[in-house]
Amino acid sequence: MGFNGIKAEVNVPGQIPWEIILIYFIAAVLLALYFGKRTGGLKAFTTVDLVYIGIAGAFSVVWEFYIGSFIGRFIPSTPFVSVGFWGRFVIVLIVAALVRKVGTGMLTLFIFSLLSDIFHYGFGGEPMFFIYESLTYGLFVDLMIAATGGHIFNIGKELTGGGTGSATATRLSTVLALIQGAVLGFSWSIPDPIFYSAFFSPFIYGSYVNWSHILFNLVAFIPGDVIIGAIGAILAVRIAKAVGQ
């Protein structure tokens, strides 16, 4: 018996066991909250924060389904390039740099999923897509915010090295931002092939699991996502500085 188009299949051959997915979600959320509280990244949102998050969620939808989709018409279809997805990724990195509080990623992706359902997909399969978007892509960003104590991409954190504000400190900060962006790019390569194709898709639709296809997509996604993550991190830092952060 299904609900809202969800078949709730948990015994599809090759499917990741639901227990593993559940344990991951619980452990990852608790880890983000724990480190966020311990390092200072867990704080209440202000009205300005919520405005940033709302705009980011809305513009992510505009980019992925309209602007990115239009640009993608002029690019050969390939798993190695995803203009719409990359645009959403960069937008989320920017809002993470502006807000820098645990929950930013999850809330932004929740709004993205909500607006995607309203303007593009419809609400069939919900609430599974809310869970998928928020607790994979969004949570990965929040884990980075928590791990850096609310100083993702080293924004608001002074580094020493030849003196505060020196060229050495600036270079070190840039390198660390690039590394964090690349790590996020790698993490954003995982949800679609692993979480979605190997669990959510068969869970919702009863579709079969093809691990050869999954592993190919994972390897195909990583290089571009890592590069875009690094570029997005630097862009996010520049925008954050431009608005006085």
Coordinates of C-alpha atoms in Angstrom, one line a residue:
M1 CA 0.0 0.0 0.0
G2 CA 1.5 3.3 -1.1
F3 CA 1.1 6.9 0.0
N4 CA 1.2 10.0 -2.2
G5 CA 2.8 7.9 -5.0
I6 CA 5.4 6.3 -2.7
K7 CA 5.5 2.5 -3.1
A8 CA 7.7 2.2 0.0
E9 CA 9.8 -0.6 -1.5
V10 CA 12.6 -1.7 0.8
N11 CA 13.5 -5.1 -0.7
V12 CA 14.6 -4.1 -4.2
P13 CA 17.7 -6.1 -5.2
G14 CA 20.8 -4.0 -4.8
Q15 CA 18.9 -1.3 -2.8
I16 CA 20.8 0.2 0.2
P17 CA 19.0 -1.1 3.4
W18 CA 16.6 1.4 4.9
E19 CA 18.3 0.9 8.3
I20 CA 21.6 2.3 7.0
I21 CA 19.9 5.3 5.5
L22 CA 18.0 6.0 8.8
I23 CA 21.1 5.6 10.9
Y24 CA 23.0 8.0 8.6
F25 CA 20.3 10.7 8.8
I26 CA 20.0 10.5 12.6
A27 CA 23.8 10.4 13.1
A28 CA 24.6 13.2 10.7
V29 CA 21.9 15.6 12.1
L30 CA 23.1 14.9 15.7
L31 CA 26.7 15.4 14.6
A32 CA 25.9 18.7 13.0
L33 CA 24.0 19.9 16.0
Y34 CA 26.7 18.7 18.4
F35 CA 29.6 20.3 16.6
G36 CA 27.6 23.4 15.8
K37 CA 26.9 24.0 19.5
R38 CA 30.4 23.1 20.5
T39 CA 32.1 25.3 18.0
G40 CA 29.7 28.2 17.9
G41 CA 28.0 27.5 14.5
L42 CA 24.6 26.7 16.0
K43 CA 22.8 30.1 16.5
A44 CA 19.4 31.5 16.0
F45 CA 18.5 32.9 12.6
T46 CA 17.8 36.6 12.2
T47 CA 15.3 38.1 9.9
V48 CA 18.1 39.0 7.5
D49 CA 19.3 35.4 7.6
L50 CA 15.9 34.1 6.7
V51 CA 15.6 36.6 3.8
Y52 CA 19.0 35.4 2.4
I53 CA 17.8 31.8 2.7
G54 CA 14.5 32.5 1.1
I55 CA 16.1 34.3 -1.8
A56 CA 18.7 31.6 -2.3
G57 CA 16.0 28.8 -2.3
A58 CA 13.9 30.7 -4.8
F59 CA 16.8 31.7 -7.1
S60 CA 18.0 28.1 -7.0
V61 CA 14.7 27.0 -8.5
V62 CA 14.9 29.8 -11.1
W63 CA 18.4 28.8 -12.1
E64 CA 18.0 25.0 -12.1
F65 CA 14.7 24.8 -14.0
Y66 CA 14.8 27.9 -16.2
I67 CA 18.2 29.6 -16.7
G68 CA 20.3 26.5 -16.3
S69 CA 17.9 24.5 -18.4
F70 CA 18.0 27.1 -21.2
I71 CA 21.8 27.2 -21.1
G72 CA 21.9 23.4 -21.1
R73 CA 20.2 23.3 -24.5
F74 CA 23.4 24.5 -26.1
I75 CA 25.6 21.9 -24.3
P76 CA 25.8 18.2 -25.3
S77 CA 24.0 16.0 -22.8
T78 CA 26.6 14.4 -20.6
P79 CA 26.8 13.3 -16.9
F80 CA 30.1 15.3 -16.7
V81 CA 28.4 18.7 -17.1
S82 CA 25.3 19.9 -15.2
V83 CA 24.8 23.6 -15.6
G84 CA 21.5 23.7 -13.6
F85 CA 22.9 21.7 -10.7
W86 CA 26.1 23.6 -10.6
G87 CA 24.3 26.9 -10.4
R88 CA 22.2 25.7 -7.5
F89 CA 25.4 24.5 -5.8
V90 CA 27.1 27.9 -6.1
I91 CA 23.9 29.7 -4.8
V92 CA 23.8 27.5 -1.7
L93 CA 27.5 28.1 -1.1
I94 CA 26.9 31.8 -1.3
V95 CA 24.0 31.8 1.2
A96 CA 26.1 29.6 3.5
A97 CA 28.8 32.2 3.4
L98 CA 26.4 35.0 4.2
V99 CA 24.5 33.3 7.0
R100 CA 27.1 30.8 8.4
K101 CA 24.8 29.1 10.8
V102 CA 23.9 25.4 11.2
G103 CA 20.6 24.8 9.5
T104 CA 21.3 27.2 6.6
G105 CA 21.8 24.4 4.1
M106 CA 18.9 22.3 5.2
L107 CA 16.4 25.2 5.3
T108 CA 17.6 26.4 1.9
L109 CA 17.2 23.0 0.3
F110 CA 13.8 22.6 2.0
I111 CA 12.6 25.8 0.4
F112 CA 14.2 24.7 -2.9
S113 CA 12.3 21.4 -2.8
L114 CA 9.0 23.1 -1.8
L115 CA 9.2 25.6 -4.6
S116 CA 10.3 22.9 -7.1
D117 CA 7.1 21.0 -6.2
I118 CA 5.0 24.1 -6.7
F119 CA 6.4 25.2 -10.0
H120 CA 7.8 22.1 -11.6
Y121 CA 7.4 18.6 -10.1
G122 CA 4.2 18.5 -8.2
F123 CA 3.9 17.0 -4.7
G124 CA 3.9 13.3 -5.6
G125 CA 6.5 11.4 -3.6
E126 CA 6.6 13.9 -0.7
P127 CA 7.7 14.1 2.0
M128 CA 10.6 11.9 0.8
F129 CA 12.1 14.6 -1.5
F130 CA 12.1 17.1 1.4
I131 CA 14.0 14.6 3.4
Y132 CA 16.4 13.7 0.5
E133 CA 17.3 17.3 -0.5
S134 CA 17.5 18.7 3.1
L135 CA 19.4 15.8 4.7
T136 CA 21.9 15.2 2.0
Y137 CA 22.9 18.3 0.1
G138 CA 21.7 20.7 2.8
L139 CA 23.1 18.7 5.7
F140 CA 26.6 18.4 4.0
V141 CA 26.8 22.2 4.0
D142 CA 25.6 22.4 7.6
L143 CA 28.3 19.9 8.6
M144 CA 30.9 22.1 7.1
I145 CA 29.5 25.2 8.9
A146 CA 29.5 23.2 12.1
A147 CA 33.0 21.9 11.6
T148 CA 34.4 25.4 11.0
G149 CA 32.6 26.9 14.0
G150 CA 30.4 29.2 11.8
H151 CA 33.5 30.4 9.8
I152 CA 32.9 28.5 6.6
F153 CA 35.5 29.5 3.9
N154 CA 37.3 31.2 6.8
I155 CA 34.9 34.2 6.7
G156 CA 35.1 36.2 9.9
K157 CA 38.2 34.2 11.1
E158 CA 41.6 35.9 11.1
L159 CA 44.5 33.8 10.3
T160 CA 48.1 34.5 11.2
G161 CA 51.2 34.0 9.0
G162 CA 53.5 36.9 8.6
G163 CA 51.0 39.0 10.6
T164 CA 47.2 39.3 10.5
G165 CA 46.1 40.6 7.1
S166 CA 49.4 39.8 5.5
A167 CA 49.7 38.3 2.0
T168 CA 50.7 35.0 3.6
A169 CA 47.6 34.9 5.8
T170 CA 45.4 35.9 2.8
R171 CA 46.8 33.1 0.7
L172 CA 46.3 30.6 3.5
S173 CA 42.7 31.7 3.9
T174 CA 42.2 31.3 0.1
V175 CA 43.7 27.9 0.1
L176 CA 41.6 26.7 3.0
A177 CA 38.5 28.1 1.3
L178 CA 39.3 26.3 -1.9
I179 CA 39.8 23.0 0.1
Q180 CA 36.5 23.4 1.9
G181 CA 34.7 24.2 -1.4
A182 CA 36.3 21.1 -3.1
V183 CA 35.3 18.9 -0.1
L184 CA 31.7 20.2 -0.4
G185 CA 31.9 19.5 -4.2
F186 CA 32.9 16.0 -3.5
S187 CA 30.1 15.5 -1.0
W188 CA 27.5 17.0 -3.4
S189 CA 28.6 14.3 -5.9
I190 CA 27.3 11.6 -3.6
P191 CA 23.5 12.1 -3.1
D192 CA 22.2 11.6 -6.6
P193 CA 24.0 8.4 -7.5
I194 CA 24.1 6.9 -4.0
F195 CA 21.2 8.2 -1.9
Y196 CA 18.7 8.7 -4.7
S197 CA 19.5 6.0 -7.3
A198 CA 20.4 3.3 -4.7
F199 CA 17.6 4.1 -2.1
F200 CA 15.1 6.8 -2.7
S201 CA 14.3 6.0 -6.3
P202 CA 13.5 2.3 -5.7
F203 CA 11.8 3.2 -2.4
I204 CA 9.5 5.7 -4.0
Y205 CA 9.0 4.2 -7.5
G206 CA 10.1 0.6 -7.1
S207 CA 12.7 1.1 -9.8
Y208 CA 15.6 -1.4 -10.1
V209 CA 19.1 -0.6 -8.9
N210 CA 22.0 -0.7 -11.4
W211 CA 25.2 -0.3 -9.5
S212 CA 27.3 -0.1 -12.6
H213 CA 25.3 2.9 -13.7
I214 CA 25.5 4.3 -10.1
L215 CA 29.3 4.0 -9.9
F216 CA 29.8 5.5 -13.4
N217 CA 27.7 8.5 -12.5
L218 CA 29.5 8.9 -9.2
V219 CA 32.9 9.0 -10.9
A220 CA 31.5 11.3 -13.6
F221 CA 30.1 13.8 -11.2
I222 CA 33.1 14.2 -8.9
P223 CA 35.6 16.1 -11.1
G224 CA 33.2 18.9 -12.2
D225 CA 31.5 19.2 -8.7
V226 CA 34.9 19.5 -7.0
I227 CA 36.0 22.2 -9.4
I228 CA 32.8 24.1 -9.1
G229 CA 32.9 23.8 -5.3
A230 CA 36.3 25.4 -5.2
I231 CA 35.3 28.2 -7.6
G232 CA 32.0 28.7 -5.7
A233 CA 33.8 29.0 -2.4
I234 CA 36.0 31.8 -3.7
L235 CA 32.9 33.5 -5.2
A236 CA 31.1 33.2 -2.0
V237 CA 33.9 34.7 0.0
R238 CA 34.0 37.7 -2.4
I239 CA 30.3 38.3 -2.1
A240 CA 30.3 37.9 1.7
K241 CA 33.1 40.6 1.8
A242 CA 31.2 42.8 -0.6
V243 CA 28.2 42.9 1.8
G244 CA 30.5 43.7 4.8
Q245 CA 31.1 40.3 6.3

